[in-house]
mmCIF file of C-alpha atoms in Angstrom:
data_model
loop_
_atom_site.group_PDB
_atom_site.id
_atom_site.type_symbol
_atom_site.label_atom_id
_atom_site.label_comp_id
_atom_site.label_asym_id
_atom_site.label_seq_id
_atom_site.Cartn_x
_atom_site.Cartn_y
_atom_site.Cartn_z
ATOM 1 C CA MET A 1 -12.199 6.260 -20.135
ATOM 2 C CA ILE A 2 -8.965 4.641 -19.117
ATOM 3 C CA TRP A 3 -6.024 6.885 -19.471
ATOM 4 C CA THR A 4 -2.607 5.339 -20.518
ATOM 5 C CA SER A 5 0.767 6.945 -20.196
ATOM 6 C CA TRP A 6 3.231 7.216 -22.916
ATOM 7 C CA TRP A 7 5.067 4.185 -21.490
ATOM 8 C CA ASP A 8 1.871 2.005 -22.036
ATOM 9 C CA GLY A 9 1.905 3.052 -25.666
ATOM 10 C CA TYR A 10 5.490 2.201 -26.057
ATOM 11 C CA ASN A 11 4.997 -1.178 -24.521
ATOM 12 C CA MET A 12 1.933 -2.036 -26.505
ATOM 13 C CA ARG A 13 3.561 -0.867 -29.765
ATOM 14 C CA TYR A 14 6.502 -3.173 -29.309
ATOM 15 C CA GLY A 15 4.609 -6.126 -27.853
ATOM 16 C CA MET A 16 6.413 -6.554 -24.454
ATOM 17 C CA GLU A 17 5.054 -9.278 -22.170
ATOM 18 C CA SER A 18 2.664 -7.967 -19.641
ATOM 19 C CA ILE A 19 3.281 -8.288 -15.871
ATOM 20 C CA PHE A 20 1.345 -7.363 -12.643
ATOM 21 C CA VAL A 21 2.929 -5.405 -9.795
ATOM 22 C CA PHE A 22 1.507 -6.553 -6.390
ATOM 23 C CA GLY A 23 1.024 -3.503 -3.934
ATOM 24 C CA ALA A 24 0.456 0.119 -4.957
ATOM 25 C CA SER A 25 2.869 1.602 -2.498
ATOM 26 C CA GLY A 26 5.957 3.977 -2.344
ATOM 27 C CA HIS A 27 8.282 0.837 -2.672
ATOM 28 C CA ALA A 28 6.165 -0.103 -5.785
ATOM 29 C CA LYS A 29 7.010 3.265 -7.440
ATOM 30 C CA VAL A 30 10.669 2.579 -7.124
ATOM 31 C CA VAL A 31 9.993 -0.987 -8.523
ATOM 32 C CA CYS A 32 7.945 0.361 -11.515
ATOM 33 C CA ASP A 33 10.709 2.858 -12.304
ATOM 34 C CA ILE A 34 13.263 0.018 -12.530
ATOM 35 C CA LEU A 35 10.979 -1.963 -14.700
ATOM 36 C CA GLU A 36 10.428 1.024 -17.027
ATOM 37 C CA LYS A 37 14.119 1.584 -17.242
ATOM 38 C CA GLU A 38 14.754 -2.080 -17.989
ATOM 39 C CA GLY A 39 12.263 -1.921 -20.863
ATOM 40 C CA LYS A 40 11.578 -5.664 -20.750
ATOM 41 C CA TYR A 41 7.757 -5.810 -19.596
ATOM 42 C CA ASN A 42 4.573 -3.896 -20.024
ATOM 43 C CA ILE A 43 3.116 -3.128 -16.660
ATOM 44 C CA ALA A 44 -0.387 -4.279 -16.979
ATOM 45 C CA GLY A 45 -1.482 -2.707 -13.515
ATOM 46 C CA PHE A 46 -1.442 -3.247 -9.869
ATOM 47 C CA ILE A 47 -2.959 -5.911 -7.559
ATOM 48 C CA ASP A 48 -3.907 -4.388 -4.333
ATOM 49 C CA LEU A 49 -6.541 -4.094 -1.539
ATOM 50 C CA PRO A 50 -10.266 -4.202 -2.656
ATOM 51 C CA ASN A 51 -10.893 -0.627 -1.635
ATOM 52 C CA ARG A 52 -8.280 0.585 -4.151
ATOM 53 C CA ILE A 53 -9.715 -1.145 -7.254
ATOM 54 C CA GLY A 54 -10.219 1.291 -10.139
ATOM 55 C CA GLU A 55 -7.799 3.874 -8.534
ATOM 56 C CA SER A 56 -4.882 5.166 -10.772
ATOM 57 C CA PHE A 57 -1.508 4.941 -9.003
ATOM 58 C CA PHE A 58 1.755 6.076 -10.469
ATOM 59 C CA GLY A 59 0.298 6.090 -14.038
ATOM 60 C CA TYR A 60 -1.253 2.517 -13.797
ATOM 61 C CA ASN A 61 -4.562 1.201 -12.730
ATOM 62 C CA VAL A 62 -5.325 -0.812 -9.778
ATOM 63 C CA LEU A 63 -7.013 -3.831 -11.501
ATOM 64 C CA GLY A 64 -7.976 -6.138 -8.698
ATOM 65 C CA GLU A 65 -7.124 -7.942 -5.501
ATOM 66 C CA GLU A 66 -5.340 -11.351 -5.228
ATOM 67 C CA SER A 67 -8.521 -13.445 -5.691
ATOM 68 C CA ASP A 68 -9.073 -11.796 -8.987
ATOM 69 C CA LEU A 69 -5.846 -12.892 -10.276
ATOM 70 C CA PRO A 70 -7.122 -16.109 -12.170
ATOM 71 C CA ARG A 71 -9.359 -13.784 -14.206
ATOM 72 C CA LEU A 72 -6.900 -11.089 -14.632
ATOM 73 C CA CYS A 73 -4.316 -13.564 -15.893
ATOM 74 C CA GLU A 74 -6.554 -14.724 -18.603
ATOM 75 C CA GLU A 75 -7.701 -11.168 -19.505
ATOM 76 C CA HIS A 76 -4.041 -9.833 -19.929
ATOM 77 C CA GLY A 77 -2.519 -13.094 -21.255
ATOM 78 C CA THR A 78 0.184 -13.458 -18.507
ATOM 79 C CA LYS A 79 0.905 -15.360 -15.359
ATOM 80 C CA ARG A 80 3.860 -13.273 -14.378
ATOM 81 C CA GLY A 81 4.507 -10.401 -11.963
ATOM 82 C CA ILE A 82 6.462 -8.959 -8.939
ATOM 83 C CA VAL A 83 5.497 -8.419 -5.320
ATOM 84 C CA ALA A 84 6.813 -4.866 -4.830
ATOM 85 C CA LEU A 85 6.198 -4.570 -1.001
ATOM 86 C CA GLY A 86 8.889 -3.541 1.403
ATOM 87 C CA PHE A 87 7.864 -5.410 4.518
ATOM 88 C CA ASN A 88 9.269 -8.993 4.477
ATOM 89 C CA HIS A 89 6.241 -10.670 5.976
ATOM 90 C CA LEU A 90 3.771 -8.984 3.734
ATOM 91 C CA ARG A 91 5.740 -9.807 0.678
ATOM 92 C CA LYS A 92 5.793 -13.466 1.667
ATOM 93 C CA LYS A 93 2.025 -13.309 2.421
ATOM 94 C CA VAL A 94 1.165 -11.819 -0.915
ATOM 95 C CA ALA A 95 3.457 -14.224 -3.062
ATOM 96 C CA ASN A 96 1.934 -17.234 -1.273
ATOM 97 C CA ALA A 97 -1.653 -15.966 -1.960
ATOM 98 C CA ALA A 98 -0.680 -15.256 -5.642
ATOM 99 C CA LEU A 99 0.528 -18.994 -5.938
ATOM 100 C CA HIS A 100 -2.626 -20.109 -4.109
ATOM 101 C CA HIS A 101 -4.870 -18.497 -6.703
ATOM 102 C CA VAL A 102 -2.698 -19.278 -9.645
ATOM 103 C CA PRO A 103 -0.280 -22.297 -8.926
ATOM 104 C CA ASP A 104 1.872 -21.796 -11.990
ATOM 105 C CA PHE A 105 2.290 -18.002 -11.503
ATOM 106 C CA THR A 106 5.980 -16.935 -11.887
ATOM 107 C CA PHE A 107 7.736 -13.962 -10.523
ATOM 108 C CA ILE A 108 10.040 -11.794 -12.419
ATOM 109 C CA ASN A 109 13.171 -9.792 -11.227
ATOM 110 C CA ALA A 110 13.597 -5.975 -11.280
ATOM 111 C CA ILE A 111 17.255 -5.070 -11.404
ATOM 112 C CA HIS A 112 18.108 -1.447 -11.915
ATOM 113 C CA PRO A 113 20.549 -0.790 -14.841
ATOM 114 C CA ASN A 114 22.681 1.255 -12.520
ATOM 115 C CA ALA A 115 23.057 -1.585 -10.056
ATOM 116 C CA SER A 116 26.668 -3.313 -10.245
ATOM 117 C CA ILE A 117 26.221 -7.072 -10.738
ATOM 118 C CA ALA A 118 29.376 -9.103 -10.714
ATOM 119 C CA ARG A 119 30.068 -12.312 -12.633
ATOM 120 C CA GLY A 120 28.774 -15.561 -11.013
ATOM 121 C CA VAL A 121 25.810 -13.930 -9.136
ATOM 122 C CA ARG A 122 22.715 -16.042 -9.233
ATOM 123 C CA PHE A 123 19.125 -14.768 -8.584
ATOM 124 C CA GLY A 124 16.039 -16.441 -7.528
ATOM 125 C CA GLN A 125 12.494 -15.077 -8.384
ATOM 126 C CA GLY A 126 10.971 -11.863 -7.601
ATOM 127 C CA VAL A 127 14.294 -10.108 -6.528
ATOM 128 C CA MET A 128 14.398 -6.417 -6.439
ATOM 129 C CA VAL A 129 17.788 -4.584 -6.863
ATOM 130 C CA MET A 130 17.792 -0.726 -6.763
ATOM 131 C CA ALA A 131 19.983 2.005 -8.139
ATOM 132 C CA GLY A 132 23.504 1.991 -6.908
ATOM 133 C CA ALA A 133 23.491 -1.376 -5.299
ATOM 134 C CA VAL A 134 26.478 -3.537 -5.573
ATOM 135 C CA ILE A 135 26.472 -7.416 -5.596
ATOM 136 C CA ASN A 136 29.834 -8.874 -5.906
ATOM 137 C CA SER A 137 31.016 -12.154 -7.363
ATOM 138 C CA ASP A 138 29.466 -15.569 -6.741
ATOM 139 C CA CYS A 139 26.625 -14.263 -4.360
ATOM 140 C CA LEU A 140 23.336 -16.271 -4.162
ATOM 141 C CA ILE A 141 20.214 -14.000 -3.919
ATOM 142 C CA GLY A 142 17.141 -15.878 -2.893
ATOM 143 C CA ASP A 143 13.418 -15.383 -3.953
ATOM 144 C CA HIS A 144 11.811 -12.179 -3.151
ATOM 145 C CA THR A 145 14.801 -10.460 -1.598
ATOM 146 C CA ILE A 146 15.469 -6.692 -1.676
ATOM 147 C CA ILE A 147 18.851 -5.122 -2.056
ATOM 148 C CA ASN A 148 17.891 -1.357 -1.887
ATOM 149 C CA THR A 149 19.529 1.770 -2.913
ATOM 150 C CA LYS A 150 23.233 1.771 -2.529
ATOM 151 C CA ALA A 151 23.417 -1.327 -0.493
ATOM 152 C CA SER A 152 26.568 -3.672 -0.870
ATOM 153 C CA VAL A 153 26.622 -7.416 -0.769
ATOM 154 C CA ASP A 154 30.400 -8.523 -1.121
ATOM 155 C CA HIS A 155 31.603 -11.800 -2.579
ATOM 156 C CA GLU A 156 29.989 -15.243 -1.797
ATOM 157 C CA CYS A 157 27.238 -14.001 0.248
ATOM 158 C CA VAL A 158 23.993 -15.838 0.613
ATOM 159 C CA MET A 159 20.625 -14.021 0.927
ATOM 160 C CA GLU A 160 17.908 -16.318 1.763
ATOM 161 C CA ALA A 161 14.173 -15.881 0.634
ATOM 162 C CA PHE A 162 12.156 -12.667 1.705
ATOM 163 C CA SER A 163 15.139 -10.853 3.249
ATOM 164 C CA THR A 164 16.124 -7.216 2.837
ATOM 165 C CA MET A 165 19.255 -5.187 2.623
ATOM 166 C CA SER A 166 18.041 -1.511 3.303
ATOM 167 C CA PRO A 167 19.580 1.539 1.736
ATOM 168 C CA GLY A 168 23.358 1.930 2.483
ATOM 169 C CA SER A 169 23.669 -1.315 4.356
ATOM 170 C CA THR A 170 26.738 -3.506 3.971
ATOM 171 C CA ALA A 171 27.411 -7.146 4.073
ATOM 172 C CA GLY A 172 31.122 -8.187 4.041
ATOM 173 C CA GLY A 173 32.227 -11.369 1.993
ATOM 174 C CA ASN A 174 30.882 -14.742 2.920
ATOM 175 C CA VAL A 175 28.027 -13.512 5.018
ATOM 176 C CA ARG A 176 24.848 -15.653 5.243
ATOM 177 C CA ILE A 177 21.657 -13.865 5.619
ATOM 178 C CA GLY A 178 18.766 -16.078 6.733
ATOM 179 C CA LYS A 179 14.977 -15.957 5.702
ATOM 180 C CA GLU A 180 12.829 -12.809 6.389
ATOM 181 C CA VAL A 181 15.849 -10.891 7.855
ATOM 182 C CA MET A 182 15.882 -7.115 7.889
ATOM 183 C CA ILE A 183 19.089 -5.240 7.694
ATOM 184 C CA SER A 184 18.143 -1.711 8.255
ATOM 185 C CA ILE A 185 19.461 1.523 6.847
ATOM 186 C CA GLY A 186 23.229 2.009 7.143
ATOM 187 C CA ALA A 187 23.860 -1.319 9.090
ATOM 188 C CA SER A 188 27.105 -3.247 8.476
ATOM 189 C CA ILE A 189 27.842 -7.006 8.828
ATOM 190 C CA LEU A 190 31.390 -8.010 9.132
ATOM 191 C CA PRO A 191 32.578 -10.901 6.774
ATOM 192 C CA GLY A 192 31.862 -14.464 7.433
ATOM 193 C CA LEU A 193 29.109 -13.967 9.836
ATOM 194 C CA HIS A 194 25.560 -15.628 9.949
ATOM 195 C CA ILE A 195 22.238 -13.825 10.736
ATOM 196 C CA GLY A 196 19.478 -16.139 11.832
ATOM 197 C CA ASP A 197 15.947 -16.079 10.201
ATOM 198 C CA LYS A 198 13.610 -13.274 10.979
ATOM 199 C CA THR A 199 16.113 -11.304 12.734
ATOM 200 C CA THR A 200 16.376 -7.406 12.581
ATOM 201 C CA VAL A 201 19.556 -5.589 12.495
ATOM 202 C CA GLY A 202 18.929 -2.018 13.546
ATOM 203 C CA ALA A 203 19.753 1.111 11.678
ATOM 204 C CA GLY A 204 23.526 1.930 11.714
ATOM 205 C CA ALA A 205 24.358 -1.137 13.728
ATOM 206 C CA VAL A 206 27.670 -2.929 13.244
ATOM 207 C CA VAL A 207 27.384 -6.845 13.475
ATOM 208 C CA THR A 208 30.688 -8.306 14.782
ATOM 209 C CA LYS A 209 29.510 -11.857 15.673
ATOM 210 C CA ASP A 210 26.655 -14.339 14.450
ATOM 211 C CA LEU A 211 23.109 -13.401 15.370
ATOM 212 C CA PRO A 212 20.382 -16.145 16.372
ATOM 213 C CA GLU A 213 17.049 -16.344 14.813
ATOM 214 C CA ASP A 214 14.131 -13.913 15.498
ATOM 215 C CA VAL A 215 15.979 -11.222 17.646
ATOM 216 C CA ILE A 216 16.678 -7.432 17.203
ATOM 217 C CA ALA A 217 20.305 -6.360 17.327
ATOM 218 C CA LEU A 218 21.214 -2.714 17.931
ATOM 219 C CA GLY A 219 24.305 -0.622 18.414
ATOM 220 C CA ILE A 220 28.082 -0.674 17.832
ATOM 221 C CA PRO A 221 28.848 -3.437 18.130
ATOM 222 C CA ALA A 222 25.392 -4.888 17.722
ATOM 223 C CA VAL A 223 23.878 -6.334 20.839
ATOM 224 C CA VAL A 224 20.723 -8.359 21.097
ATOM 225 C CA LYS A 225 18.301 -6.191 22.776
ATOM 226 C CA GLU A 226 14.904 -8.138 22.679
ATOM 227 C CA LYS A 227 12.837 -10.909 21.098
ATOM 228 C CA GLN A 228 10.667 -9.838 18.221
#
């Protein structure tokens, strides 16, 4: 017997569109909670590793792995979902795998009702915005980015694809964050700066000047310590 939660019954009753969540992890729990609170979609289940197929996780079933996606899309009548993985490189890998198996697959956004989104903000696909996050006016938020709990992105910032603002991190106005960048917990970036692709800013660091690609920056002020 397949058990369903009260939320499954609610969604089925009101005919919401079904979606898949990629990655049955702690981060995925947060994303599922956002999706439930938004009330726009029925979570059909998880796509995860082969050894987890059939497992129940956070009230939903693990339905299959990425190679099962064409069959699962047909069975559930949808080609939509979200990659709920916290690591940038894994999120990119899984999103690309989904498109390899189902080229017209599209990714939804999960934006917590208690996030503050200003006028003029534009989102790509697969974006995750957690509770208490603030995104100010005219920001461009790229595909598969994460703006985590109580993170702040000020006016006219750009976040490129697969980058992450961790909980409590802050970007001042007109900051540009490159692809696959990790801004760690509590880190701050002064206004007008550029963070190069694949760079990591360490927890609690304060960035006072532009950072190049593919480095780790730590401390107050942040100093490049090593290549990744």
